[in-house]
Structure formats: C-alpha cells, structure tokens
Amino acid sequence: MGKGRLQNPDPAQLRRLLEERTADLQRVKAEYDNYRKRVRRDRMAVREIALANVLHALVPVLDAVDRTCAHEPMTPGLRDITDTLAAQLGSLGLEVFGEKGDPFDPACHDAVTHHVSPGADQLICTKILRPGYRLGARLLRPAHVEVSGPPPPARSPVVHDRGVLRCTEGSRTPASGKPAIRG
C-alpha cells in the first residue's frame, strides 16, 4: 500500500491522529504568531532607538539655529530654515519643552541658578537658558533653567561616625573638619 496510509483504518485511531496533528498545527501557528509579534516589537524598538540617536545628534544643530535667531536679524531665508526644521522634527515626534513659569521638575529640568523667593511655595522656572527635548517619554536633553522659589531645606545636623563626619546626604568630611580633597 501507499506510504503513510493505515492498513486497517480504525475510526478511534484516526480521530486520535487527527487530534494530534491538529494540536501540532495549532502549536506551530501559535509559535509563528508569537515570532511575528516579537519581530514587529523588536523592529519598532530598533526604529525608536535609531530615531532617538539621530534626534539627539541634531540637538547641537537646533542650539546653533536658536543662537543664530537670537543674534541675527530674522531674514526670510532664516525664517524658512527654522520653520521647516521645526516642522520636520516635530513630525518625527521631537518635543521642545521648558517654558517660563513651568513648575520645576528635577526629572526634566537642570536648575543652573536658584533665586530665593521667601513667599513662594514651590520652585518655578523663571528663565530658560537652554530648552529641553524629548521623544515621546524618552528624555533627549533636560532643559537648563533658572528657578525661583522657597529656600532649600536646612541641612541636617552632622553626625560623627568612626572618625568621619558625615552629613545625612552622604557627603563625607574627615573628623578634622577640613574638606576632603577629591582626586
């Protein structure tokens, strides 16, 4: 008889073989579906990383354009360059952030200067020295800002610990009281 054919086709045996082959086929299909999803997810991750790297490399160009716009008269050509650059980078998902009056967020702002304002209850960005950039949730560069707000919290008292004076923040000073020289 032909290859792969049963000699005595028993309905119970045929049903068992059919169930085995069906289970095998379902398992292979599920593995293939998982593979496709994983490849799609990996491709998207690589694309996002590549896009973030390119946009991160363009940040100095954006800074140069901003400086040029601040120090040169706005000509129609310069206006066209800045508008086109902003539109194209915006279409790729680049977001510029950092506005005067924003609440200070240490996760996305670098405070360069702190001006004490005794009546304030929170830190506010009072001047944007350099804008920040992000791509979706990914921070490409924090905004450099000047902040104004309440005075910083008082330092905790110094605790003596085995011949070393230590502030609770973790900075160590020798017991002599003189600052340690760092190399």
PDB file of C-alpha atoms in Angstrom:
ATOM      1  CA  MET A   1       0.000   0.000   0.000  1.00  0.00           C
ATOM      2  CA  GLY A   2       0.873   3.681  -0.223  1.00  0.00           C
ATOM      3  CA  LYS A   3       3.281   5.308   2.111  1.00  0.00           C
ATOM      4  CA  GLY A   4       1.644   6.966   5.144  1.00  0.00           C
ATOM      5  CA  ARG A   5      -1.624   5.074   4.815  1.00  0.00           C
ATOM      6  CA  LEU A   6      -3.076   2.959   7.591  1.00  0.00           C
ATOM      7  CA  GLN A   7      -3.604  -0.750   6.965  1.00  0.00           C
ATOM      8  CA  ASN A   8      -6.810  -1.038   8.967  1.00  0.00           C
ATOM      9  CA  PRO A   9      -8.460   2.356   9.354  1.00  0.00           C
ATOM     10  CA  ASP A  10      -9.851   2.287  12.873  1.00  0.00           C
ATOM     11  CA  PRO A  11     -12.117   5.344  13.489  1.00  0.00           C
ATOM     12  CA  ALA A  12     -10.778   5.820  17.046  1.00  0.00           C
ATOM     13  CA  GLN A  13      -7.183   5.693  15.847  1.00  0.00           C
ATOM     14  CA  LEU A  14      -7.979   8.100  13.014  1.00  0.00           C
ATOM     15  CA  ARG A  15      -9.615  10.519  15.448  1.00  0.00           C
ATOM     16  CA  ARG A  16      -6.567  10.360  17.782  1.00  0.00           C
ATOM     17  CA  LEU A  17      -4.174  11.023  14.884  1.00  0.00           C
ATOM     18  CA  LEU A  18      -6.341  13.889  13.675  1.00  0.00           C
ATOM     19  CA  GLU A  19      -6.330  15.444  17.172  1.00  0.00           C
ATOM     20  CA  GLU A  20      -2.529  15.048  17.417  1.00  0.00           C
ATOM     21  CA  ARG A  21      -1.956  16.678  14.028  1.00  0.00           C
ATOM     22  CA  THR A  22      -4.435  19.457  14.844  1.00  0.00           C
ATOM     23  CA  ALA A  23      -2.671  20.132  18.177  1.00  0.00           C
ATOM     24  CA  ASP A  24       0.715  20.181  16.386  1.00  0.00           C
ATOM     25  CA  LEU A  25      -0.608  22.602  13.797  1.00  0.00           C
ATOM     26  CA  GLN A  26      -2.099  24.884  16.473  1.00  0.00           C
ATOM     27  CA  ARG A  27       1.199  24.878  18.410  1.00  0.00           C
ATOM     28  CA  VAL A  28       3.210  25.748  15.275  1.00  0.00           C
ATOM     29  CA  LYS A  29       0.738  28.515  14.394  1.00  0.00           C
ATOM     30  CA  ALA A  30       0.943  29.976  17.917  1.00  0.00           C
ATOM     31  CA  GLU A  31       4.761  29.885  17.805  1.00  0.00           C
ATOM     32  CA  TYR A  32       4.730  31.642  14.430  1.00  0.00           C
ATOM     33  CA  ASP A  33       2.288  34.290  15.674  1.00  0.00           C
ATOM     34  CA  ASN A  34       4.499  34.922  18.724  1.00  0.00           C
ATOM     35  CA  TYR A  35       7.555  35.136  16.470  1.00  0.00           C
ATOM     36  CA  ARG A  36       5.857  37.707  14.222  1.00  0.00           C
ATOM     37  CA  LYS A  37       4.825  39.802  17.233  1.00  0.00           C
ATOM     38  CA  ARG A  38       8.344  39.641  18.706  1.00  0.00           C
ATOM     39  CA  VAL A  39       9.944  40.651  15.380  1.00  0.00           C
ATOM     40  CA  ARG A  40       7.489  43.553  14.995  1.00  0.00           C
ATOM     41  CA  ARG A  41       8.174  44.692  18.568  1.00  0.00           C
ATOM     42  CA  ASP A  42      11.961  44.412  18.053  1.00  0.00           C
ATOM     43  CA  ARG A  43      11.799  46.366  14.803  1.00  0.00           C
ATOM     44  CA  MET A  44       9.827  49.133  16.487  1.00  0.00           C
ATOM     45  CA  ALA A  45      12.336  49.257  19.362  1.00  0.00           C
ATOM     46  CA  VAL A  46      15.282  49.484  16.949  1.00  0.00           C
ATOM     47  CA  ARG A  47      13.481  52.208  14.985  1.00  0.00           C
ATOM     48  CA  GLU A  48      12.791  54.209  18.157  1.00  0.00           C
ATOM     49  CA  ILE A  49      16.402  53.893  19.319  1.00  0.00           C
ATOM     50  CA  ALA A  50      17.744  54.908  15.899  1.00  0.00           C
ATOM     51  CA  LEU A  51      15.376  57.873  15.725  1.00  0.00           C
ATOM     52  CA  ALA A  52      16.336  58.963  19.250  1.00  0.00           C
ATOM     53  CA  ASN A  53      20.034  58.735  18.339  1.00  0.00           C
ATOM     54  CA  VAL A  54      19.578  60.836  15.203  1.00  0.00           C
ATOM     55  CA  LEU A  55      17.483  63.447  17.005  1.00  0.00           C
ATOM     56  CA  HIS A  56      19.976  63.539  19.901  1.00  0.00           C
ATOM     57  CA  ALA A  57      22.748  64.211  17.375  1.00  0.00           C
ATOM     58  CA  LEU A  58      20.704  67.094  15.898  1.00  0.00           C
ATOM     59  CA  VAL A  59      20.266  68.887  19.253  1.00  0.00           C
ATOM     60  CA  PRO A  60      23.505  70.912  18.789  1.00  0.00           C
ATOM     61  CA  VAL A  61      22.218  71.984  15.356  1.00  0.00           C
ATOM     62  CA  LEU A  62      18.996  73.194  16.977  1.00  0.00           C
ATOM     63  CA  ASP A  63      21.050  75.106  19.545  1.00  0.00           C
ATOM     64  CA  ALA A  64      23.072  76.743  16.762  1.00  0.00           C
ATOM     65  CA  VAL A  65      19.878  77.739  14.927  1.00  0.00           C
ATOM     66  CA  ASP A  66      18.428  79.173  18.164  1.00  0.00           C
ATOM     67  CA  ARG A  67      21.607  81.183  18.811  1.00  0.00           C
ATOM     68  CA  THR A  68      21.584  82.456  15.238  1.00  0.00           C
ATOM     69  CA  CYS A  69      17.960  83.532  15.515  1.00  0.00           C
ATOM     70  CA  ALA A  70      18.715  85.316  18.798  1.00  0.00           C
ATOM     71  CA  HIS A  71      21.725  87.256  17.458  1.00  0.00           C
ATOM     72  CA  GLU A  72      20.999  87.828  13.771  1.00  0.00           C
ATOM     73  CA  PRO A  73      18.172  89.703  12.072  1.00  0.00           C
ATOM     74  CA  MET A  74      15.386  87.334  11.023  1.00  0.00           C
ATOM     75  CA  THR A  75      15.616  87.137   7.236  1.00  0.00           C
ATOM     76  CA  PRO A  76      13.068  85.281   5.100  1.00  0.00           C
ATOM     77  CA  GLY A  77      15.651  82.542   4.417  1.00  0.00           C
ATOM     78  CA  LEU A  78      16.439  82.074   8.105  1.00  0.00           C
ATOM     79  CA  ARG A  79      12.729  82.061   8.927  1.00  0.00           C
ATOM     80  CA  ASP A  80      12.164  79.355   6.269  1.00  0.00           C
ATOM     81  CA  ILE A  81      15.003  77.223   7.657  1.00  0.00           C
ATOM     82  CA  THR A  82      13.777  77.441  11.257  1.00  0.00           C
ATOM     83  CA  ASP A  83      10.135  76.784  10.332  1.00  0.00           C
ATOM     84  CA  THR A  84      10.981  73.810   8.102  1.00  0.00           C
ATOM     85  CA  LEU A  85      13.369  72.329  10.659  1.00  0.00           C
ATOM     86  CA  ALA A  86      10.792  72.682  13.446  1.00  0.00           C
ATOM     87  CA  ALA A  87       8.015  71.163  11.310  1.00  0.00           C
ATOM     88  CA  GLN A  88      10.083  68.201  10.139  1.00  0.00           C
ATOM     89  CA  LEU A  89      11.487  67.385  13.571  1.00  0.00           C
ATOM     90  CA  GLY A  90       8.035  67.800  15.092  1.00  0.00           C
ATOM     91  CA  SER A  91       6.628  65.319  12.577  1.00  0.00           C
ATOM     92  CA  LEU A  92       9.229  62.811  13.808  1.00  0.00           C
ATOM     93  CA  GLY A  93       7.958  63.278  17.366  1.00  0.00           C
ATOM     94  CA  LEU A  94      10.558  65.682  18.772  1.00  0.00           C
ATOM     95  CA  GLU A  95       9.051  67.823  21.520  1.00  0.00           C
ATOM     96  CA  VAL A  96      10.616  71.014  22.836  1.00  0.00           C
ATOM     97  CA  PHE A  97       9.868  71.823  26.455  1.00  0.00           C
ATOM     98  CA  GLY A  98      10.796  74.375  29.057  1.00  0.00           C
ATOM     99  CA  GLU A  99       8.698  77.496  29.374  1.00  0.00           C
ATOM    100  CA  LYS A 100       8.999  80.402  31.744  1.00  0.00           C
ATOM    101  CA  GLY A 101       6.535  79.783  34.586  1.00  0.00           C
ATOM    102  CA  ASP A 102       6.654  75.970  34.427  1.00  0.00           C
ATOM    103  CA  PRO A 103       6.908  74.227  37.790  1.00  0.00           C
ATOM    104  CA  PHE A 104      10.436  72.916  38.307  1.00  0.00           C
ATOM    105  CA  ASP A 105      10.699  69.156  37.748  1.00  0.00           C
ATOM    106  CA  PRO A 106      14.142  67.687  38.508  1.00  0.00           C
ATOM    107  CA  ALA A 107      13.361  64.767  36.181  1.00  0.00           C
ATOM    108  CA  CYS A 108      13.376  67.040  33.118  1.00  0.00           C
ATOM    109  CA  HIS A 109      14.962  70.337  34.249  1.00  0.00           C
ATOM    110  CA  ASP A 110      18.531  71.139  35.298  1.00  0.00           C
ATOM    111  CA  ALA A 111      18.494  74.092  37.695  1.00  0.00           C
ATOM    112  CA  VAL A 112      21.551  76.204  36.980  1.00  0.00           C
ATOM    113  CA  THR A 113      20.640  79.054  39.346  1.00  0.00           C
ATOM    114  CA  HIS A 114      18.269  79.221  42.322  1.00  0.00           C
ATOM    115  CA  HIS A 115      16.849  82.593  43.383  1.00  0.00           C
ATOM    116  CA  VAL A 116      15.205  82.563  46.806  1.00  0.00           C
ATOM    117  CA  SER A 117      11.679  83.908  46.912  1.00  0.00           C
ATOM    118  CA  PRO A 118      10.506  83.625  50.546  1.00  0.00           C
ATOM    119  CA  GLY A 119       6.775  83.827  49.769  1.00  0.00           C
ATOM    120  CA  ALA A 120       6.827  81.045  47.168  1.00  0.00           C
ATOM    121  CA  ASP A 121       5.641  77.548  47.993  1.00  0.00           C
ATOM    122  CA  GLN A 122       7.255  75.734  45.033  1.00  0.00           C
ATOM    123  CA  LEU A 123      10.121  76.142  42.589  1.00  0.00           C
ATOM    124  CA  ILE A 124       9.178  77.837  39.322  1.00  0.00           C
ATOM    125  CA  CYS A 125      11.285  78.129  36.160  1.00  0.00           C
ATOM    126  CA  THR A 126      11.931  81.844  35.773  1.00  0.00           C
ATOM    127  CA  LYS A 127      14.320  81.761  32.823  1.00  0.00           C
ATOM    128  CA  ILE A 128      15.010  79.126  30.180  1.00  0.00           C
ATOM    129  CA  LEU A 129      18.721  79.100  29.412  1.00  0.00           C
ATOM    130  CA  ARG A 130      18.535  76.129  27.049  1.00  0.00           C
ATOM    131  CA  PRO A 131      15.357  74.302  26.005  1.00  0.00           C
ATOM    132  CA  GLY A 132      14.895  70.619  26.686  1.00  0.00           C
ATOM    133  CA  TYR A 133      13.998  67.973  24.140  1.00  0.00           C
ATOM    134  CA  ARG A 134      12.168  64.670  24.403  1.00  0.00           C
ATOM    135  CA  LEU A 135      10.939  61.989  22.053  1.00  0.00           C
ATOM    136  CA  GLY A 136       7.754  60.570  23.497  1.00  0.00           C
ATOM    137  CA  ALA A 137       8.626  59.546  27.043  1.00  0.00           C
ATOM    138  CA  ARG A 138      12.386  59.468  26.313  1.00  0.00           C
ATOM    139  CA  LEU A 139      14.320  62.492  27.557  1.00  0.00           C
ATOM    140  CA  LEU A 140      16.931  63.553  24.996  1.00  0.00           C
ATOM    141  CA  ARG A 141      18.170  66.570  26.961  1.00  0.00           C
ATOM    142  CA  PRO A 142      16.890  68.292  30.093  1.00  0.00           C
ATOM    143  CA  ALA A 143      16.059  71.988  29.956  1.00  0.00           C
ATOM    144  CA  HIS A 144      18.624  74.215  31.672  1.00  0.00           C
ATOM    145  CA  VAL A 145      16.719  76.736  33.744  1.00  0.00           C
ATOM    146  CA  GLU A 146      16.930  79.366  36.430  1.00  0.00           C
ATOM    147  CA  VAL A 147      14.464  78.738  39.227  1.00  0.00           C
ATOM    148  CA  SER A 148      12.861  80.898  41.849  1.00  0.00           C
ATOM    149  CA  GLY A 149      11.158  79.619  44.953  1.00  0.00           C
ATOM    150  CA  PRO A 150      11.464  78.819  48.623  1.00  0.00           C
ATOM    151  CA  PRO A 151      14.916  78.468  50.169  1.00  0.00           C
ATOM    152  CA  PRO A 152      16.399  74.974  50.076  1.00  0.00           C
ATOM    153  CA  PRO A 153      15.689  72.829  53.137  1.00  0.00           C
ATOM    154  CA  ALA A 154      18.088  73.296  56.036  1.00  0.00           C
ATOM    155  CA  ARG A 155      20.929  70.798  56.107  1.00  0.00           C
ATOM    156  CA  SER A 156      20.637  68.007  58.591  1.00  0.00           C
ATOM    157  CA  PRO A 157      22.970  68.086  61.587  1.00  0.00           C
ATOM    158  CA  VAL A 158      26.353  66.452  61.179  1.00  0.00           C
ATOM    159  CA  VAL A 159      26.701  63.011  62.762  1.00  0.00           C
ATOM    160  CA  HIS A 160      30.041  61.637  63.989  1.00  0.00           C
ATOM    161  CA  ASP A 161      30.693  58.147  62.605  1.00  0.00           C
ATOM    162  CA  ARG A 162      34.016  56.294  63.276  1.00  0.00           C
ATOM    163  CA  GLY A 163      36.328  59.250  62.850  1.00  0.00           C
ATOM    164  CA  VAL A 164      34.445  60.679  59.864  1.00  0.00           C
ATOM    165  CA  LEU A 165      31.931  63.481  59.988  1.00  0.00           C
ATOM    166  CA  ARG A 166      29.035  62.703  57.725  1.00  0.00           C
ATOM    167  CA  CYS A 167      26.064  64.774  56.648  1.00  0.00           C
ATOM    168  CA  THR A 168      22.877  62.802  56.197  1.00  0.00           C
ATOM    169  CA  GLU A 169      23.097  63.455  52.448  1.00  0.00           C
ATOM    170  CA  GLY A 170      26.114  61.163  52.394  1.00  0.00           C
ATOM    171  CA  SER A 171      28.981  63.623  51.779  1.00  0.00           C
ATOM    172  CA  ARG A 172      31.955  62.677  53.950  1.00  0.00           C
ATOM    173  CA  THR A 173      34.376  65.018  55.661  1.00  0.00           C
ATOM    174  CA  PRO A 174      37.366  63.899  57.781  1.00  0.00           C
ATOM    175  CA  ALA A 175      36.945  64.315  61.541  1.00  0.00           C
ATOM    176  CA  SER A 176      39.344  67.252  61.384  1.00  0.00           C
ATOM    177  CA  GLY A 177      36.512  69.319  59.912  1.00  0.00           C
ATOM    178  CA  LYS A 178      38.512  70.194  56.817  1.00  0.00           C
ATOM    179  CA  PRO A 179      37.023  69.221  53.437  1.00  0.00           C
ATOM    180  CA  ALA A 180      38.405  66.051  51.923  1.00  0.00           C
ATOM    181  CA  ILE A 181      40.424  66.513  48.768  1.00  0.00           C
ATOM    182  CA  ARG A 182      38.931  64.516  45.947  1.00  0.00           C
ATOM    183  CA  GLY A 183      41.110  63.239  43.139  1.00  0.00           C
TER     184      GLY A 183
END
